[in-house]
């Protein structure tokens, strides 16, 4: 007849040795953007019959935590660049927007206007650039901001 063991004996003789065999890494946390690969090398562990493991297929992952950065160049109807904060007699201006990396879902709702101005005719040139028309409805300072 098998001999009974206490819970503390079970922990010492069965559970602790099993836990020592396990190697569970912490969650993967990346500090910087870039490519990461995860591999399991061959011959690092065995199955219950003692067979060594084969190597895994490589898992590739690219981590991107860099915010897209927009830059805006504004010009008048003649194509002359207008400096930020400048005063002009133009009732509309052309804005060319370039973004530092490809984006999706870009539309006029990303902009807010204060003063007597608005925007129209947003054209997505590609996934990193767009153009739009800035319109003055009356004299005064118009401020456009991206949200």
Short mmCIF file of N, CA and C in Angstrom, two decimals, residues 19-125:
data_model
loop_
_atom_site.label_atom_id
_atom_site.label_comp_id
_atom_site.label_asym_id
_atom_site.label_seq_id
_atom_site.Cartn_x
_atom_site.Cartn_y
_atom_site.Cartn_z
N UNK A 19 9.00 22.74 -10.79
CA UNK A 19 9.13 24.17 -11.07
C UNK A 19 10.54 24.53 -11.52
N UNK A 20 11.53 23.84 -10.98
CA UNK A 20 12.91 24.11 -11.37
C UNK A 20 13.16 23.78 -12.83
N UNK A 21 12.38 22.87 -13.39
CA UNK A 21 12.54 22.50 -14.80
C UNK A 21 11.93 23.53 -15.75
N UNK A 22 10.98 24.31 -15.24
CA UNK A 22 10.29 25.28 -16.09
C UNK A 22 11.11 26.56 -16.19
N UNK A 23 11.15 27.12 -17.36
CA UNK A 23 11.80 28.40 -17.58
C UNK A 23 10.83 29.26 -18.37
N UNK A 24 10.09 30.10 -17.65
CA UNK A 24 9.09 30.95 -18.29
C UNK A 24 9.63 32.37 -18.32
N UNK A 25 9.93 32.90 -19.50
CA UNK A 25 10.49 34.25 -19.58
C UNK A 25 9.41 35.30 -19.30
N UNK A 26 9.83 36.47 -18.87
CA UNK A 26 8.86 37.56 -18.68
C UNK A 26 8.33 38.00 -20.04
N UNK A 27 7.23 38.75 -20.05
CA UNK A 27 6.72 39.25 -21.34
C UNK A 27 7.80 40.06 -22.07
N UNK A 28 7.81 39.95 -23.38
CA UNK A 28 8.78 40.67 -24.20
C UNK A 28 8.41 42.15 -24.22
N UNK A 29 9.33 42.99 -23.76
CA UNK A 29 9.10 44.43 -23.75
C UNK A 29 10.27 45.08 -24.52
N UNK A 30 9.92 45.83 -25.53
CA UNK A 30 10.94 46.46 -26.36
C UNK A 30 11.07 47.93 -25.99
N UNK A 31 12.28 48.41 -25.93
CA UNK A 31 12.53 49.80 -25.56
C UNK A 31 12.61 50.72 -26.77
N UNK A 32 12.88 50.18 -27.93
CA UNK A 32 13.05 51.02 -29.11
C UNK A 32 12.43 50.34 -30.33
N UNK A 33 12.08 51.16 -31.29
CA UNK A 33 11.50 50.65 -32.53
C UNK A 33 12.54 49.85 -33.30
N UNK A 34 12.06 48.87 -34.04
CA UNK A 34 12.96 48.10 -34.87
C UNK A 34 12.49 46.66 -35.03
N UNK A 35 13.29 45.90 -35.76
CA UNK A 35 12.95 44.50 -36.03
C UNK A 35 13.41 43.61 -34.88
N UNK A 36 12.59 42.63 -34.57
CA UNK A 36 12.89 41.66 -33.52
C UNK A 36 12.59 40.27 -34.07
N UNK A 37 13.40 39.30 -33.70
CA UNK A 37 13.13 37.92 -34.07
C UNK A 37 13.13 37.07 -32.81
N UNK A 38 12.31 36.03 -32.84
CA UNK A 38 12.24 35.08 -31.73
C UNK A 38 12.49 33.70 -32.31
N UNK A 39 13.44 32.98 -31.71
CA UNK A 39 13.81 31.64 -32.17
C UNK A 39 13.84 30.69 -30.98
N UNK A 40 13.63 29.43 -31.25
CA UNK A 40 13.91 28.37 -30.27
C UNK A 40 14.99 27.52 -30.91
N UNK A 41 16.16 27.50 -30.29
CA UNK A 41 17.29 26.75 -30.84
C UNK A 41 17.07 25.24 -30.68
N UNK A 42 17.70 24.48 -31.53
CA UNK A 42 17.61 23.01 -31.47
C UNK A 42 18.39 22.49 -30.27
N UNK A 43 17.99 21.31 -29.82
CA UNK A 43 18.69 20.57 -28.77
C UNK A 43 18.74 21.31 -27.43
N UNK A 44 17.67 21.99 -27.07
CA UNK A 44 17.61 22.73 -25.80
C UNK A 44 16.73 22.05 -24.76
N UNK A 45 15.83 21.15 -25.17
CA UNK A 45 14.98 20.43 -24.23
C UNK A 45 14.59 19.10 -24.85
N UNK A 46 14.00 18.24 -24.03
CA UNK A 46 13.61 16.92 -24.51
C UNK A 46 12.14 16.65 -24.22
N UNK A 47 11.60 15.69 -24.95
CA UNK A 47 10.26 15.22 -24.63
C UNK A 47 10.37 14.14 -23.56
N UNK A 48 9.26 13.53 -23.20
CA UNK A 48 9.26 12.53 -22.13
C UNK A 48 10.08 11.30 -22.46
N UNK A 49 10.37 11.07 -23.73
CA UNK A 49 11.18 9.91 -24.13
C UNK A 49 12.65 10.26 -24.33
N UNK A 50 13.02 11.52 -24.07
CA UNK A 50 14.41 11.93 -24.19
C UNK A 50 14.83 12.44 -25.55
N UNK A 51 13.90 12.62 -26.47
CA UNK A 51 14.23 13.14 -27.80
C UNK A 51 14.47 14.64 -27.72
N UNK A 52 15.59 15.08 -28.26
CA UNK A 52 15.90 16.52 -28.29
C UNK A 52 14.98 17.25 -29.26
N UNK A 53 14.71 18.50 -28.94
CA UNK A 53 13.82 19.30 -29.79
C UNK A 53 14.49 19.73 -31.09
N UNK A 54 13.67 19.96 -32.10
CA UNK A 54 14.12 20.56 -33.35
C UNK A 54 14.07 22.08 -33.17
N UNK A 55 14.74 22.81 -34.04
CA UNK A 55 14.66 24.28 -33.97
C UNK A 55 13.30 24.74 -34.49
N UNK A 56 12.88 25.89 -34.01
CA UNK A 56 11.60 26.44 -34.44
C UNK A 56 11.77 27.23 -35.72
N UNK A 57 10.64 27.55 -36.36
CA UNK A 57 10.68 28.53 -37.43
C UNK A 57 10.81 29.89 -36.76
N UNK A 58 11.45 30.81 -37.41
CA UNK A 58 11.70 32.12 -36.83
C UNK A 58 10.45 32.98 -36.89
N UNK A 59 10.14 33.64 -35.77
CA UNK A 59 9.04 34.59 -35.72
C UNK A 59 9.65 35.98 -35.86
N UNK A 60 9.19 36.75 -36.85
CA UNK A 60 9.72 38.09 -37.09
C UNK A 60 8.64 39.11 -36.75
N UNK A 61 9.07 40.17 -36.10
CA UNK A 61 8.14 41.20 -35.64
C UNK A 61 8.85 42.54 -35.71
N UNK A 62 8.16 43.57 -36.22
CA UNK A 62 8.71 44.91 -36.23
C UNK A 62 7.88 45.78 -35.29
N UNK A 63 8.53 46.35 -34.32
CA UNK A 63 7.89 47.21 -33.33
C UNK A 63 8.05 48.66 -33.77
N UNK A 64 6.95 49.40 -33.84
CA UNK A 64 6.97 50.80 -34.26
C UNK A 64 6.24 51.64 -33.23
N UNK A 65 6.98 52.39 -32.44
CA UNK A 65 6.39 53.30 -31.45
C UNK A 65 6.71 54.76 -31.78
N UNK A 66 7.07 55.03 -33.02
CA UNK A 66 7.43 56.38 -33.44
C UNK A 66 6.21 57.07 -34.03
N UNK A 67 5.88 58.24 -33.50
CA UNK A 67 4.72 58.99 -33.98
C UNK A 67 5.02 59.60 -35.35
N UNK A 68 4.05 59.57 -36.27
CA UNK A 68 4.24 60.26 -37.54
C UNK A 68 4.33 61.78 -37.30
N UNK A 69 5.22 62.43 -38.00
CA UNK A 69 5.42 63.87 -37.83
C UNK A 69 5.00 64.59 -39.12
N UNK A 70 3.98 65.47 -39.03
CA UNK A 70 3.58 66.23 -40.22
C UNK A 70 4.40 67.52 -40.35
N UNK A 71 4.66 67.92 -41.57
CA UNK A 71 5.22 69.25 -41.84
C UNK A 71 4.35 69.88 -42.92
N UNK A 72 4.16 71.19 -42.80
CA UNK A 72 3.24 71.89 -43.69
C UNK A 72 3.97 73.05 -44.36
N UNK A 73 3.82 73.13 -45.68
CA UNK A 73 4.33 74.27 -46.45
C UNK A 73 3.11 74.93 -47.08
N UNK A 74 2.95 76.22 -46.82
CA UNK A 74 1.79 76.97 -47.33
C UNK A 74 2.27 77.95 -48.39
N UNK A 75 1.51 78.03 -49.48
CA UNK A 75 1.85 78.97 -50.56
C UNK A 75 0.58 79.65 -51.06
N UNK A 76 0.77 80.79 -51.74
CA UNK A 76 -0.38 81.50 -52.31
C UNK A 76 -0.67 80.98 -53.72
N UNK A 77 -1.64 81.60 -54.40
CA UNK A 77 -2.05 81.13 -55.73
C UNK A 77 -0.91 81.21 -56.75
N UNK A 78 0.03 82.13 -56.54
CA UNK A 78 1.17 82.28 -57.45
C UNK A 78 2.26 81.25 -57.16
N UNK A 79 2.11 80.48 -56.06
CA UNK A 79 3.10 79.47 -55.71
C UNK A 79 4.19 79.97 -54.78
N UNK A 80 4.07 81.21 -54.30
CA UNK A 80 5.06 81.77 -53.39
C UNK A 80 4.81 81.25 -51.98
N UNK A 81 5.86 80.75 -51.33
CA UNK A 81 5.72 80.23 -49.97
C UNK A 81 5.35 81.35 -49.01
N UNK A 82 4.46 81.05 -48.09
CA UNK A 82 4.01 82.01 -47.08
C UNK A 82 4.60 81.59 -45.74
N UNK A 83 5.27 82.50 -45.05
CA UNK A 83 5.87 82.19 -43.75
C UNK A 83 4.80 82.05 -42.68
N UNK A 84 5.07 81.21 -41.70
CA UNK A 84 4.17 81.05 -40.56
C UNK A 84 4.00 82.40 -39.86
N UNK A 85 2.78 82.83 -39.63
CA UNK A 85 2.49 84.10 -38.97
C UNK A 85 2.44 85.29 -39.90
N UNK A 86 2.65 85.09 -41.21
CA UNK A 86 2.66 86.20 -42.17
C UNK A 86 1.26 86.76 -42.40
N UNK A 87 1.20 87.99 -42.87
CA UNK A 87 -0.05 88.63 -43.28
C UNK A 87 -0.05 88.72 -44.80
N UNK A 88 -1.16 88.31 -45.42
CA UNK A 88 -1.26 88.38 -46.88
C UNK A 88 -2.61 88.98 -47.26
N UNK A 89 -2.76 89.32 -48.51
CA UNK A 89 -4.04 89.77 -49.05
C UNK A 89 -4.77 88.65 -49.76
N UNK A 90 -4.30 87.42 -49.60
CA UNK A 90 -4.90 86.27 -50.28
C UNK A 90 -6.15 85.79 -49.54
N UNK A 91 -7.21 85.49 -50.31
CA UNK A 91 -8.42 84.95 -49.67
C UNK A 91 -8.36 83.43 -49.54
N UNK A 92 -7.36 82.81 -50.17
CA UNK A 92 -7.15 81.37 -50.00
C UNK A 92 -5.67 81.05 -50.19
N UNK A 93 -5.24 79.99 -49.57
CA UNK A 93 -3.86 79.53 -49.67
C UNK A 93 -3.86 78.03 -49.94
N UNK A 94 -2.74 77.54 -50.42
CA UNK A 94 -2.58 76.11 -50.71
C UNK A 94 -1.63 75.53 -49.66
N UNK A 95 -2.02 74.44 -49.01
CA UNK A 95 -1.17 73.78 -48.02
C UNK A 95 -0.73 72.42 -48.54
N UNK A 96 0.56 72.18 -48.51
CA UNK A 96 1.12 70.86 -48.85
C UNK A 96 1.60 70.24 -47.55
N UNK A 97 1.08 69.07 -47.24
CA UNK A 97 1.39 68.40 -45.98
C UNK A 97 2.20 67.14 -46.29
N UNK A 98 3.33 67.02 -45.64
CA UNK A 98 4.17 65.83 -45.77
C UNK A 98 4.27 65.18 -44.40
N UNK A 99 4.09 63.86 -44.35
CA UNK A 99 4.14 63.12 -43.10
C UNK A 99 5.37 62.22 -43.13
N UNK A 100 6.03 62.07 -42.00
CA UNK A 100 7.31 61.36 -41.92
C UNK A 100 7.24 59.86 -42.21
N UNK A 101 6.06 59.27 -42.15
CA UNK A 101 5.90 57.85 -42.45
C UNK A 101 4.49 57.60 -42.98
N UNK A 102 4.25 56.49 -43.64
CA UNK A 102 2.92 56.22 -44.19
C UNK A 102 1.83 56.22 -43.11
N UNK A 103 0.67 56.80 -43.47
CA UNK A 103 -0.46 56.87 -42.55
C UNK A 103 -1.72 56.38 -43.25
N UNK A 104 -2.77 56.18 -42.47
CA UNK A 104 -4.09 55.81 -43.00
C UNK A 104 -5.14 56.67 -42.32
N UNK A 105 -6.27 56.87 -42.99
CA UNK A 105 -7.41 57.56 -42.39
C UNK A 105 -7.24 59.05 -42.20
N UNK A 106 -6.48 59.71 -43.02
CA UNK A 106 -6.22 61.15 -42.88
C UNK A 106 -7.37 61.92 -43.52
N UNK A 107 -7.98 62.86 -42.77
CA UNK A 107 -9.05 63.68 -43.35
C UNK A 107 -9.09 65.05 -42.67
N UNK A 108 -9.98 65.92 -43.13
CA UNK A 108 -10.05 67.29 -42.63
C UNK A 108 -10.42 67.38 -41.15
N UNK A 109 -11.02 66.33 -40.60
CA UNK A 109 -11.40 66.37 -39.18
C UNK A 109 -10.18 66.42 -38.26
N UNK A 110 -8.99 66.17 -38.79
CA UNK A 110 -7.78 66.24 -37.98
C UNK A 110 -7.31 67.68 -37.75
N UNK A 111 -7.96 68.64 -38.36
CA UNK A 111 -7.55 70.04 -38.25
C UNK A 111 -8.63 70.86 -37.55
N UNK A 112 -8.20 71.82 -36.76
CA UNK A 112 -9.11 72.79 -36.15
C UNK A 112 -8.67 74.18 -36.60
N UNK A 113 -9.64 75.06 -36.74
CA UNK A 113 -9.37 76.42 -37.20
C UNK A 113 -9.97 77.41 -36.22
N UNK A 114 -9.21 78.45 -35.89
CA UNK A 114 -9.74 79.56 -35.11
C UNK A 114 -9.62 80.80 -35.97
N UNK A 115 -10.53 81.73 -35.77
CA UNK A 115 -10.58 82.91 -36.63
C UNK A 115 -11.54 82.65 -37.77
N UNK A 116 -11.42 83.41 -38.83
CA UNK A 116 -12.35 83.34 -39.96
C UNK A 116 -11.80 82.46 -41.08
N UNK A 117 -11.53 81.21 -40.76
CA UNK A 117 -10.96 80.34 -41.78
C UNK A 117 -11.48 78.92 -41.71
N UNK A 118 -11.28 78.24 -42.81
CA UNK A 118 -11.65 76.83 -42.91
C UNK A 118 -10.76 76.19 -43.97
N UNK A 119 -10.99 74.92 -44.21
CA UNK A 119 -10.22 74.21 -45.24
C UNK A 119 -11.17 73.40 -46.10
N UNK A 120 -10.74 73.12 -47.30
CA UNK A 120 -11.53 72.27 -48.20
C UNK A 120 -10.58 71.57 -49.16
N UNK A 121 -11.15 70.75 -49.98
CA UNK A 121 -10.41 70.10 -51.08
C UNK A 121 -9.18 69.33 -50.62
N UNK A 122 -9.31 68.56 -49.54
CA UNK A 122 -8.20 67.72 -49.12
C UNK A 122 -7.99 66.62 -50.15
N UNK A 123 -6.78 66.53 -50.65
CA UNK A 123 -6.43 65.50 -51.63
C UNK A 123 -5.28 64.68 -51.05
N UNK A 124 -5.49 63.38 -50.92
CA UNK A 124 -4.42 62.49 -50.48
C UNK A 124 -3.59 62.13 -51.70
N UNK A 125 -2.39 62.65 -51.77
CA UNK A 125 -1.50 62.42 -52.90
C UNK A 125 -0.98 60.99 -52.85
#
